[in-house]
PDB file of C-alpha atoms in Angstrom:
ATOM      1  CA  LYS A   1      22.369  14.623 -22.685  1.00  0.00           C
ATOM      2  CA  ASN A   2      23.830  14.194 -19.175  1.00  0.00           C
ATOM      3  CA  LYS A   3      22.920  17.778 -18.331  1.00  0.00           C
ATOM      4  CA  MET A   4      19.331  17.193 -19.455  1.00  0.00           C
ATOM      5  CA  ALA A   5      19.096  14.021 -17.334  1.00  0.00           C
ATOM      6  CA  LEU A   6      20.494  15.858 -14.326  1.00  0.00           C
ATOM      7  CA  CYS A   7      17.982  18.676 -14.826  1.00  0.00           C
ATOM      8  CA  ARG A   8      15.132  16.154 -14.869  1.00  0.00           C
ATOM      9  CA  LEU A   9      16.416  14.624 -11.616  1.00  0.00           C
ATOM     10  CA  VAL A  10      16.700  18.081 -10.016  1.00  0.00           C
ATOM     11  CA  ILE A  11      13.114  18.828 -11.035  1.00  0.00           C
ATOM     12  CA  VAL A  12      11.901  15.576  -9.461  1.00  0.00           C
ATOM     13  CA  TRP A  13      13.908  16.248  -6.317  1.00  0.00           C
ATOM     14  CA  SER A  14      12.566  19.809  -6.130  1.00  0.00           C
ATOM     15  CA  PHE A  15       9.009  18.491  -6.345  1.00  0.00           C
ATOM     16  CA  LEU A  16       9.665  15.960  -3.611  1.00  0.00           C
ATOM     17  CA  LEU A  17      11.207  18.572  -1.341  1.00  0.00           C
ATOM     18  CA  VAL A  18       8.063  20.631  -1.724  1.00  0.00           C
ATOM     19  CA  ALA A  19       5.872  17.585  -1.136  1.00  0.00           C
ATOM     20  CA  PHE A  20       7.955  16.468   1.867  1.00  0.00           C
ATOM     21  CA  PRO A  21       9.620  19.515   3.453  1.00  0.00           C
ATOM     22  CA  SER A  22      11.966  19.274   6.399  1.00  0.00           C
ATOM     23  CA  GLY A  23      10.113  18.216   9.492  1.00  0.00           C
ATOM     24  CA  TYR A  24       7.365  16.416   7.564  1.00  0.00           C
ATOM     25  CA  ASN A  25       5.612  13.917   9.799  1.00  0.00           C
ATOM     26  CA  SER A  26       5.641  10.719   7.777  1.00  0.00           C
ATOM     27  CA  ALA A  27       3.710   8.634  10.293  1.00  0.00           C
ATOM     28  CA  SER A  28       1.170   6.427   8.604  1.00  0.00           C
ATOM     29  CA  VAL A  29      -2.202   8.033   7.973  1.00  0.00           C
ATOM     30  CA  ILE A  30      -3.642   4.623   8.764  1.00  0.00           C
ATOM     31  CA  ARG A  31      -2.090   3.893  12.126  1.00  0.00           C
ATOM     32  CA  LYS A  32      -4.292   5.239  14.905  1.00  0.00           C
ATOM     33  CA  GLN A  33      -1.870   4.794  17.789  1.00  0.00           C
ATOM     34  CA  HIS A  34       1.758   4.028  18.443  1.00  0.00           C
ATOM     35  CA  GLY A  35       3.025   1.365  20.777  1.00  0.00           C
ATOM     36  CA  TYR A  36       5.527  -1.402  21.262  1.00  0.00           C
ATOM     37  CA  ILE A  37       5.161  -4.085  18.620  1.00  0.00           C
ATOM     38  CA  THR A  38       5.190  -7.499  20.237  1.00  0.00           C
ATOM     39  CA  ASP A  39       6.364 -10.743  18.668  1.00  0.00           C
ATOM     40  CA  THR A  40       3.020 -12.428  19.256  1.00  0.00           C
ATOM     41  CA  GLN A  41       2.471 -15.082  16.598  1.00  0.00           C
ATOM     42  CA  LEU A  42      -0.821 -14.988  14.743  1.00  0.00           C
ATOM     43  CA  PRO A  43      -2.403 -18.147  13.363  1.00  0.00           C
ATOM     44  CA  ILE A  44      -1.458 -18.582   9.703  1.00  0.00           C
ATOM     45  CA  LEU A  45      -4.417 -18.020   7.436  1.00  0.00           C
ATOM     46  CA  ASN A  46      -5.078 -20.696   4.839  1.00  0.00           C
ATOM     47  CA  CYS A  47      -4.794 -19.285   1.311  1.00  0.00           C
ATOM     48  CA  SER A  48      -7.864 -21.265   0.318  1.00  0.00           C
ATOM     49  CA  SER A  49      -9.894 -19.000   2.621  1.00  0.00           C
ATOM     50  CA  PHE A  50      -8.777 -15.834   0.816  1.00  0.00           C
ATOM     51  CA  GLU A  51     -11.618 -13.673  -0.490  1.00  0.00           C
ATOM     52  CA  ALA A  52     -10.765 -10.407  -2.219  1.00  0.00           C
ATOM     53  CA  SER A  53     -14.095  -8.925  -1.171  1.00  0.00           C
ATOM     54  CA  LYS A  54     -13.066  -9.158   2.496  1.00  0.00           C
ATOM     55  CA  ILE A  55      -9.743  -7.337   2.046  1.00  0.00           C
ATOM     56  CA  LYS A  56      -9.633  -3.705   3.154  1.00  0.00           C
ATOM     57  CA  LEU A  57      -5.908  -2.916   3.247  1.00  0.00           C
ATOM     58  CA  ILE A  58      -3.313  -3.882   0.617  1.00  0.00           C
ATOM     59  CA  THR A  59       0.320  -3.233   1.515  1.00  0.00           C
ATOM     60  CA  PHE A  60       3.358  -3.242  -0.751  1.00  0.00           C
ATOM     61  CA  ASP A  61       7.067  -3.707  -0.247  1.00  0.00           C
ATOM     62  CA  CYS A  62       8.820  -0.581  -1.503  1.00  0.00           C
ATOM     63  CA  PHE A  63      12.288  -1.599  -2.670  1.00  0.00           C
ATOM     64  CA  ALA A  64      11.302  -4.746  -4.596  1.00  0.00           C
ATOM     65  CA  ALA A  65       7.547  -4.811  -5.291  1.00  0.00           C
ATOM     66  CA  LEU A  66       6.873  -1.149  -6.163  1.00  0.00           C
ATOM     67  CA  MET A  67      10.270   0.176  -7.197  1.00  0.00           C
ATOM     68  CA  ASP A  68      12.974  -0.996  -9.578  1.00  0.00           C
ATOM     69  CA  THR A  69      15.737  -0.275  -7.103  1.00  0.00           C
ATOM     70  CA  MET A  70      18.746  -1.562  -9.055  1.00  0.00           C
ATOM     71  CA  ASP A  71      18.030   0.332 -12.270  1.00  0.00           C
ATOM     72  CA  SER A  72      17.130   3.436 -10.268  1.00  0.00           C
ATOM     73  CA  LEU A  73      20.481   3.379  -8.476  1.00  0.00           C
ATOM     74  CA  LYS A  74      22.295   2.871 -11.776  1.00  0.00           C
ATOM     75  CA  ILE A  75      20.609   6.008 -13.132  1.00  0.00           C
ATOM     76  CA  ASN A  76      20.704   8.225 -10.053  1.00  0.00           C
ATOM     77  CA  ILE A  77      24.158   7.663  -8.566  1.00  0.00           C
ATOM     78  CA  PRO A  78      26.115   8.851 -11.631  1.00  0.00           C
ATOM     79  CA  GLN A  79      23.862  11.909 -11.804  1.00  0.00           C
ATOM     80  CA  VAL A  80      24.357  13.041  -8.209  1.00  0.00           C
ATOM     81  CA  ALA A  81      28.019  11.964  -8.058  1.00  0.00           C
ATOM     82  CA  PRO A  82      29.508  12.478 -11.558  1.00  0.00           C
ATOM     83  CA  MET A  83      33.007  12.486 -10.065  1.00  0.00           C
ATOM     84  CA  LEU A  84      32.736   8.715  -9.524  1.00  0.00           C
ATOM     85  CA  SER A  85      34.110   6.469 -12.226  1.00  0.00           C
ATOM     86  CA  HIS A  86      31.805   3.849 -13.717  1.00  0.00           C
ATOM     87  CA  LYS A  87      33.664   1.221 -11.700  1.00  0.00           C
ATOM     88  CA  GLN A  88      33.263   3.201  -8.484  1.00  0.00           C
ATOM     89  CA  ALA A  89      29.555   3.833  -9.081  1.00  0.00           C
ATOM     90  CA  SER A  90      28.989   0.139  -9.751  1.00  0.00           C
ATOM     91  CA  GLN A  91      30.941  -0.776  -6.617  1.00  0.00           C
ATOM     92  CA  LEU A  92      28.885   1.644  -4.504  1.00  0.00           C
ATOM     93  CA  ILE A  93      25.643   0.108  -5.778  1.00  0.00           C
ATOM     94  CA  SER A  94      26.937  -3.373  -5.008  1.00  0.00           C
ATOM     95  CA  ASP A  95      28.055  -2.263  -1.541  1.00  0.00           C
ATOM     96  CA  MET A  96      24.691  -0.632  -0.809  1.00  0.00           C
ATOM     97  CA  VAL A  97      22.698  -3.688  -1.802  1.00  0.00           C
ATOM     98  CA  SER A  98      25.044  -6.031   0.078  1.00  0.00           C
ATOM     99  CA  ALA A  99      24.989  -3.919   3.236  1.00  0.00           C
ATOM    100  CA  TYR A 100      21.207  -3.712   3.163  1.00  0.00           C
ATOM    101  CA  GLY A 101      20.906  -7.443   2.519  1.00  0.00           C
ATOM    102  CA  SER A 102      23.224  -8.302   5.378  1.00  0.00           C
ATOM    103  CA  PHE A 103      20.621  -6.992   7.849  1.00  0.00           C
ATOM    104  CA  ILE A 104      17.648  -8.957   6.512  1.00  0.00           C
ATOM    105  CA  GLY A 105      15.705 -10.291   9.502  1.00  0.00           C
ATOM    106  CA  HIS A 106      17.871  -8.312  11.926  1.00  0.00           C
ATOM    107  CA  VAL A 107      16.540  -6.831  15.170  1.00  0.00           C
ATOM    108  CA  PHE A 108      18.302  -3.538  15.911  1.00  0.00           C
ATOM    109  CA  ASP A 109      19.372  -2.155  19.281  1.00  0.00           C
ATOM    110  CA  LYS A 110      18.356   1.498  19.520  1.00  0.00           C
ATOM    111  CA  ASP A 111      21.364   2.233  21.721  1.00  0.00           C
ATOM    112  CA  ASP A 112      23.689   1.299  18.829  1.00  0.00           C
ATOM    113  CA  MET A 113      22.099   3.588  16.246  1.00  0.00           C
ATOM    114  CA  ASP A 114      23.723   6.937  17.126  1.00  0.00           C
ATOM    115  CA  GLY A 115      20.275   8.520  17.262  1.00  0.00           C
ATOM    116  CA  LEU A 116      19.354   7.272  13.769  1.00  0.00           C
ATOM    117  CA  GLN A 117      16.733   4.878  12.511  1.00  0.00           C
ATOM    118  CA  PRO A 118      18.106   1.536  11.220  1.00  0.00           C
ATOM    119  CA  PHE A 119      18.016   2.191   7.463  1.00  0.00           C
ATOM    120  CA  PRO A 120      19.683   5.649   7.526  1.00  0.00           C
ATOM    121  CA  TRP A 121      22.236   4.261   9.982  1.00  0.00           C
ATOM    122  CA  ILE A 122      23.194   1.563   7.473  1.00  0.00           C
ATOM    123  CA  MET A 123      23.412   3.968   4.519  1.00  0.00           C
ATOM    124  CA  GLU A 124      25.345   6.650   6.398  1.00  0.00           C
ATOM    125  CA  GLY A 125      27.946   4.167   7.557  1.00  0.00           C
ATOM    126  CA  LEU A 126      28.188   2.520   4.148  1.00  0.00           C
ATOM    127  CA  VAL A 127      28.660   5.754   2.186  1.00  0.00           C
ATOM    128  CA  THR A 128      31.189   7.108   4.706  1.00  0.00           C
ATOM    129  CA  GLU A 129      33.220   3.906   4.528  1.00  0.00           C
ATOM    130  CA  PHE A 130      33.054   3.830   0.718  1.00  0.00           C
ATOM    131  CA  ILE A 131      34.354   7.401   0.394  1.00  0.00           C
ATOM    132  CA  MET A 132      37.256   6.646   2.733  1.00  0.00           C
ATOM    133  CA  ASN A 133      38.150   3.347   1.052  1.00  0.00           C
ATOM    134  CA  GLU A 134      38.128   4.945  -2.396  1.00  0.00           C
ATOM    135  CA  ASN A 135      40.202   7.942  -1.209  1.00  0.00           C
ATOM    136  CA  LEU A 136      37.442  10.345  -2.227  1.00  0.00           C
ATOM    137  CA  THR A 137      37.406  12.473   0.921  1.00  0.00           C
ATOM    138  CA  ASN A 138      38.728  15.516  -0.952  1.00  0.00           C
ATOM    139  CA  VAL A 139      36.587  14.867  -4.022  1.00  0.00           C
ATOM    140  CA  VAL A 140      33.106  14.159  -2.630  1.00  0.00           C
ATOM    141  CA  ASN A 141      31.777  17.163  -0.701  1.00  0.00           C
ATOM    142  CA  GLU A 142      29.191  16.998   2.094  1.00  0.00           C
ATOM    143  CA  THR A 143      26.286  17.801  -0.222  1.00  0.00           C
ATOM    144  CA  VAL A 144      27.094  14.916  -2.559  1.00  0.00           C
ATOM    145  CA  LYS A 145      27.725  12.648   0.413  1.00  0.00           C
ATOM    146  CA  MET A 146      24.264  13.428   1.811  1.00  0.00           C
ATOM    147  CA  ASP A 147      22.688  12.912  -1.615  1.00  0.00           C
ATOM    148  CA  LEU A 148      24.281   9.473  -1.827  1.00  0.00           C
ATOM    149  CA  GLN A 149      23.089   8.557   1.660  1.00  0.00           C
ATOM    150  CA  HIS A 150      19.545   9.531   0.629  1.00  0.00           C
ATOM    151  CA  ILE A 151      19.645   8.096  -2.900  1.00  0.00           C
ATOM    152  CA  TRP A 152      17.048   5.404  -2.057  1.00  0.00           C
ATOM    153  CA  ARG A 153      14.466   8.150  -1.648  1.00  0.00           C
ATOM    154  CA  TYR A 154      14.345   8.696  -5.392  1.00  0.00           C
ATOM    155  CA  LEU A 155      13.530   5.314  -6.897  1.00  0.00           C
ATOM    156  CA  LEU A 156      11.564   4.679 -10.071  1.00  0.00           C
ATOM    157  CA  PRO A 157       8.524   2.373 -10.122  1.00  0.00           C
ATOM    158  CA  TRP A 158       8.262  -0.802 -12.142  1.00  0.00           C
ATOM    159  CA  PRO A 159       6.253  -0.492 -15.384  1.00  0.00           C
ATOM    160  CA  GLY A 160       2.504  -0.643 -14.782  1.00  0.00           C
ATOM    161  CA  THR A 161       2.779   0.245 -11.092  1.00  0.00           C
ATOM    162  CA  LEU A 162       1.000   3.611 -11.133  1.00  0.00           C
ATOM    163  CA  GLU A 163      -1.837   2.339 -13.317  1.00  0.00           C
ATOM    164  CA  THR A 164      -2.348  -0.645 -11.005  1.00  0.00           C
ATOM    165  CA  LEU A 165      -2.299   1.474  -7.854  1.00  0.00           C
ATOM    166  CA  ILE A 166      -4.819   3.904  -9.331  1.00  0.00           C
ATOM    167  CA  GLU A 167      -7.299   1.116 -10.006  1.00  0.00           C
ATOM    168  CA  LEU A 168      -6.762  -0.651  -6.674  1.00  0.00           C
ATOM    169  CA  SER A 169      -7.090   2.598  -4.733  1.00  0.00           C
ATOM    170  CA  LYS A 170     -10.652   3.006  -5.988  1.00  0.00           C
ATOM    171  CA  ARG A 171     -11.691   0.055  -3.856  1.00  0.00           C
ATOM    172  CA  TYR A 172      -8.975  -0.538  -1.241  1.00  0.00           C
ATOM    173  CA  THR A 173      -6.780   1.369   1.198  1.00  0.00           C
ATOM    174  CA  LEU A 174      -3.151   1.122   0.062  1.00  0.00           C
ATOM    175  CA  ALA A 175       0.050   1.420   2.074  1.00  0.00           C
ATOM    176  CA  ILE A 176       3.762   0.695   1.941  1.00  0.00           C
ATOM    177  CA  LEU A 177       4.996  -1.959   4.381  1.00  0.00           C
ATOM    178  CA  SER A 178       8.726  -2.108   3.947  1.00  0.00           C
ATOM    179  CA  ASN A 179      12.183  -2.128   5.416  1.00  0.00           C
ATOM    180  CA  GLY A 180      13.427   1.447   5.375  1.00  0.00           C
ATOM    181  CA  ASP A 181      12.719   4.555   7.407  1.00  0.00           C
ATOM    182  CA  ASN A 182       9.534   6.632   7.341  1.00  0.00           C
ATOM    183  CA  VAL A 183      11.169   9.497   5.442  1.00  0.00           C
ATOM    184  CA  THR A 184      12.683   7.335   2.681  1.00  0.00           C
ATOM    185  CA  LEU A 185       9.467   5.376   2.210  1.00  0.00           C
ATOM    186  CA  SER A 186       7.331   8.530   2.248  1.00  0.00           C
ATOM    187  CA  TYR A 187       9.440  10.088  -0.496  1.00  0.00           C
ATOM    188  CA  ASN A 188       8.855   6.992  -2.618  1.00  0.00           C
ATOM    189  CA  ALA A 189       5.137   7.015  -1.836  1.00  0.00           C
ATOM    190  CA  GLY A 190       5.130  10.657  -2.925  1.00  0.00           C
ATOM    191  CA  ILE A 191       5.960   9.625  -6.489  1.00  0.00           C
ATOM    192  CA  PHE A 192       2.359   8.434  -6.832  1.00  0.00           C
ATOM    193  CA  LYS A 193       0.729  11.558  -5.361  1.00  0.00           C
ATOM    194  CA  PRO A 194      -1.705  13.195  -5.767  1.00  0.00           C
ATOM    195  CA  THR A 195      -3.329  10.403  -7.770  1.00  0.00           C
ATOM    196  CA  VAL A 196      -2.667   7.712  -5.162  1.00  0.00           C
ATOM    197  CA  ASN A 197      -2.190   8.330  -1.449  1.00  0.00           C
ATOM    198  CA  MET A 198      -0.386   5.614   0.485  1.00  0.00           C
ATOM    199  CA  GLY A 199       0.263   5.249   4.190  1.00  0.00           C
ATOM    200  CA  VAL A 200       3.625   3.990   5.461  1.00  0.00           C
ATOM    201  CA  PHE A 201       4.568   1.159   7.811  1.00  0.00           C
ATOM    202  CA  SER A 202       8.352   1.065   8.231  1.00  0.00           C
ATOM    203  CA  SER A 203      11.145  -0.662  10.140  1.00  0.00           C
ATOM    204  CA  ASP A 204      11.657   2.438  12.298  1.00  0.00           C
ATOM    205  CA  PHE A 205      11.619   2.116  16.059  1.00  0.00           C
ATOM    206  CA  PRO A 206       9.660   0.994  18.038  1.00  0.00           C
ATOM    207  CA  VAL A 207       9.606  -1.873  15.500  1.00  0.00           C
ATOM    208  CA  GLY A 208      13.376  -1.774  15.005  1.00  0.00           C
ATOM    209  CA  ALA A 209      13.516  -4.885  12.830  1.00  0.00           C
ATOM    210  CA  PHE A 210      13.864  -5.806   9.165  1.00  0.00           C
ATOM    211  CA  LYS A 211      11.710  -8.308   7.328  1.00  0.00           C
ATOM    212  CA  PRO A 212      11.043 -11.162   7.629  1.00  0.00           C
ATOM    213  CA  ASN A 213      10.966 -10.564  11.384  1.00  0.00           C
ATOM    214  CA  PRO A 214       7.262 -10.713  12.357  1.00  0.00           C
ATOM    215  CA  ARG A 215       7.384  -7.371  14.190  1.00  0.00           C
ATOM    216  CA  ILE A 216       7.234  -5.387  10.974  1.00  0.00           C
ATOM    217  CA  TYR A 217       4.122  -7.213   9.748  1.00  0.00           C
ATOM    218  CA  LEU A 218       2.275  -7.103  13.066  1.00  0.00           C
ATOM    219  CA  GLN A 219       2.072  -3.314  12.761  1.00  0.00           C
ATOM    220  CA  LEU A 220      -0.781  -3.933  10.339  1.00  0.00           C
ATOM    221  CA  ILE A 221      -3.173  -4.916  13.111  1.00  0.00           C
ATOM    222  CA  ASN A 222      -1.580  -3.036  15.993  1.00  0.00           C
ATOM    223  CA  GLY A 223      -3.965  -0.158  16.630  1.00  0.00           C
ATOM    224  CA  THR A 224      -4.997   0.193  12.974  1.00  0.00           C
ATOM    225  CA  GLY A 225      -8.536  -1.156  13.304  1.00  0.00           C
ATOM    226  CA  TYR A 226      -7.883  -3.882  10.713  1.00  0.00           C
ATOM    227  CA  GLN A 227      -8.406  -7.576  11.330  1.00  0.00           C
ATOM    228  CA  GLN A 228      -5.903 -10.196  10.230  1.00  0.00           C
ATOM    229  CA  ASP A 229      -8.039 -11.463   7.338  1.00  0.00           C
ATOM    230  CA  GLU A 230      -8.658  -7.909   6.058  1.00  0.00           C
ATOM    231  CA  VAL A 231      -4.995  -7.342   5.165  1.00  0.00           C
ATOM    232  CA  PHE A 232      -3.042  -8.487   2.104  1.00  0.00           C
ATOM    233  CA  HIS A 233       0.686  -7.943   1.553  1.00  0.00           C
ATOM    234  CA  VAL A 234       2.435  -7.733  -1.829  1.00  0.00           C
ATOM    235  CA  ALA A 235       6.103  -8.733  -1.654  1.00  0.00           C
ATOM    236  CA  GLY A 236       8.909  -8.416  -4.175  1.00  0.00           C
ATOM    237  CA  SER A 237      11.285 -10.946  -2.617  1.00  0.00           C
ATOM    238  CA  SER A 238      10.765 -14.538  -1.576  1.00  0.00           C
ATOM    239  CA  TYR A 239      11.779 -13.926   2.052  1.00  0.00           C
ATOM    240  CA  ASP A 240       9.174 -11.146   2.293  1.00  0.00           C
ATOM    241  CA  GLY A 241       6.387 -13.198   0.732  1.00  0.00           C
ATOM    242  CA  LYS A 242       7.217 -16.038   3.110  1.00  0.00           C
ATOM    243  CA  GLY A 243       7.673 -13.668   6.058  1.00  0.00           C
ATOM    244  CA  ALA A 244       4.212 -12.185   5.638  1.00  0.00           C
ATOM    245  CA  ARG A 245       2.707 -15.671   5.546  1.00  0.00           C
ATOM    246  CA  GLN A 246       4.676 -16.825   8.597  1.00  0.00           C
ATOM    247  CA  ALA A 247       3.472 -13.728  10.441  1.00  0.00           C
ATOM    248  CA  GLY A 248      -0.077 -14.826   9.640  1.00  0.00           C
ATOM    249  CA  PHE A 249      -1.131 -12.751   6.621  1.00  0.00           C
ATOM    250  CA  TYR A 250      -2.174 -13.385   3.040  1.00  0.00           C
ATOM    251  CA  SER A 251       0.553 -12.438   0.560  1.00  0.00           C
ATOM    252  CA  ALA A 252       1.541 -12.346  -3.092  1.00  0.00           C
ATOM    253  CA  LEU A 253       5.058 -12.458  -4.539  1.00  0.00           C
ATOM    254  CA  LEU A 254       6.012 -10.381  -7.588  1.00  0.00           C
ATOM    255  CA  HIS A 255       8.920 -10.826 -10.020  1.00  0.00           C
ATOM    256  CA  ASN A 256      10.384 -13.908  -8.288  1.00  0.00           C
ATOM    257  CA  GLN A 257       9.705 -17.565  -7.708  1.00  0.00           C
ATOM    258  CA  PRO A 258       8.800 -18.640  -4.154  1.00  0.00           C
ATOM    259  CA  SER A 259      11.464 -20.393  -2.117  1.00  0.00           C
ATOM    260  CA  SER A 260      10.913 -23.602  -0.206  1.00  0.00           C
ATOM    261  CA  GLY A 261       8.699 -23.739   2.849  1.00  0.00           C
ATOM    262  CA  ILE A 262       5.476 -21.834   3.380  1.00  0.00           C
ATOM    263  CA  GLN A 263       4.289 -20.277   0.128  1.00  0.00           C
ATOM    264  CA  PRO A 264       2.638 -16.940  -0.683  1.00  0.00           C
ATOM    265  CA  CYS A 265      -0.935 -17.230  -1.878  1.00  0.00           C
ATOM    266  CA  PHE A 266      -0.031 -15.926  -5.342  1.00  0.00           C
ATOM    267  CA  ALA A 267       3.177 -15.721  -7.404  1.00  0.00           C
ATOM    268  CA  LEU A 268       2.843 -13.118 -10.166  1.00  0.00           C
ATOM    269  CA  PRO A 269       5.346 -12.022 -12.838  1.00  0.00           C
ATOM    270  CA  ASN A 270       4.269  -8.371 -12.598  1.00  0.00           C
ATOM    271  CA  ILE A 271       2.159  -6.009 -10.534  1.00  0.00           C
ATOM    272  CA  THR A 272      -0.594  -5.462 -13.107  1.00  0.00           C
ATOM    273  CA  LEU A 273      -1.913  -8.994 -12.480  1.00  0.00           C
ATOM    274  CA  LEU A 274      -3.095  -7.874  -9.053  1.00  0.00           C
ATOM    275  CA  MET A 275      -6.021  -6.256 -10.858  1.00  0.00           C
ATOM    276  CA  ASP A 276      -7.153  -9.698 -12.006  1.00  0.00           C
ATOM    277  CA  ILE A 277      -7.221 -10.847  -8.391  1.00  0.00           C
ATOM    278  CA  PHE A 278      -8.802  -7.842  -6.728  1.00  0.00           C
ATOM    279  CA  LEU A 279     -10.937  -6.186  -9.387  1.00  0.00           C
ATOM    280  CA  ASP A 280     -12.718  -9.062 -11.100  1.00  0.00           C
TER     281      ASP A 280
END
C-alpha cells in the first residue's frame, strides 16, 4: 500500500516537473511590469458597495484557502522521508508550521536571505536544523533533504476547489496571492492546469513581506491595470481576510471565523459558496 502511494506521488511530481521545468519563469501572467511595492495606504472599500459584476480579478491564498496544507504534509512527508519515525514526521510538520507562522507580517531584509527568497530561506533553515537536532545527518541524504525543503510545492486542494475554480474562471481572471515564493506557488497552481490557469502574486522580493503586511496586497494594482474595486481576495485565515481589508480590498474568509476588528465582506465555511456570490 505504501509503495502504491509513493508511486502515485512520484507520478504527480513527474508531471509537475514537466509542467514546471528548471528555469521556469513563474512571474505572474497578469502583472505587466515589475517595480518597488510601496506601503501607500488605499482607502478601505465599504463592503456594502461590493458588486460582483464589477469584479475582474479574484485572488486566493494558497496555503489556507486553496490547499489543505496540514493533511497534505501528513501524507507527503512520510512518503518522501520514510526513514522518519511517526513522532519525527509529526514534529517536522509542527516545526514547519510554527516557523512559517512566526514570520506572519514580517518584512524581510534581502541582505539576510543568503540569496534566497523569504519562504525557501525559512524552509531550508528549518529542515537543516531539524535534521541536526534529530541526529539524522547520516540518515537523510541530500535528495530527501531537498524534497523536504520543497514539500509545500505538492499540496492537495480542499474538496470542491477545482470545480469552483473551473466555474469562476469562465467569467473572472483568477490568481494566487499568497505568502510563499513564485516557484512553490506556481507548482500548486499547476495542480489545476490545464483546466484552470492562475497567475501568481507572491511574497518574493521586491515585495519581501508576509501577509498581512499591505505590500503583498498592493501588488494587485501595481502595474496590473486593475482598479481597487475590481479586485476580490479570498483568504483562508483571519489575519489574511483582515489584512486584505486593511489594505483596501474586498475579501472573503473561508474555513474560519473572523477575528475582532475590521471584518471581511463574507465568511464562508467552504470554497464552493463563492459560486453563490459570483455566479448568481
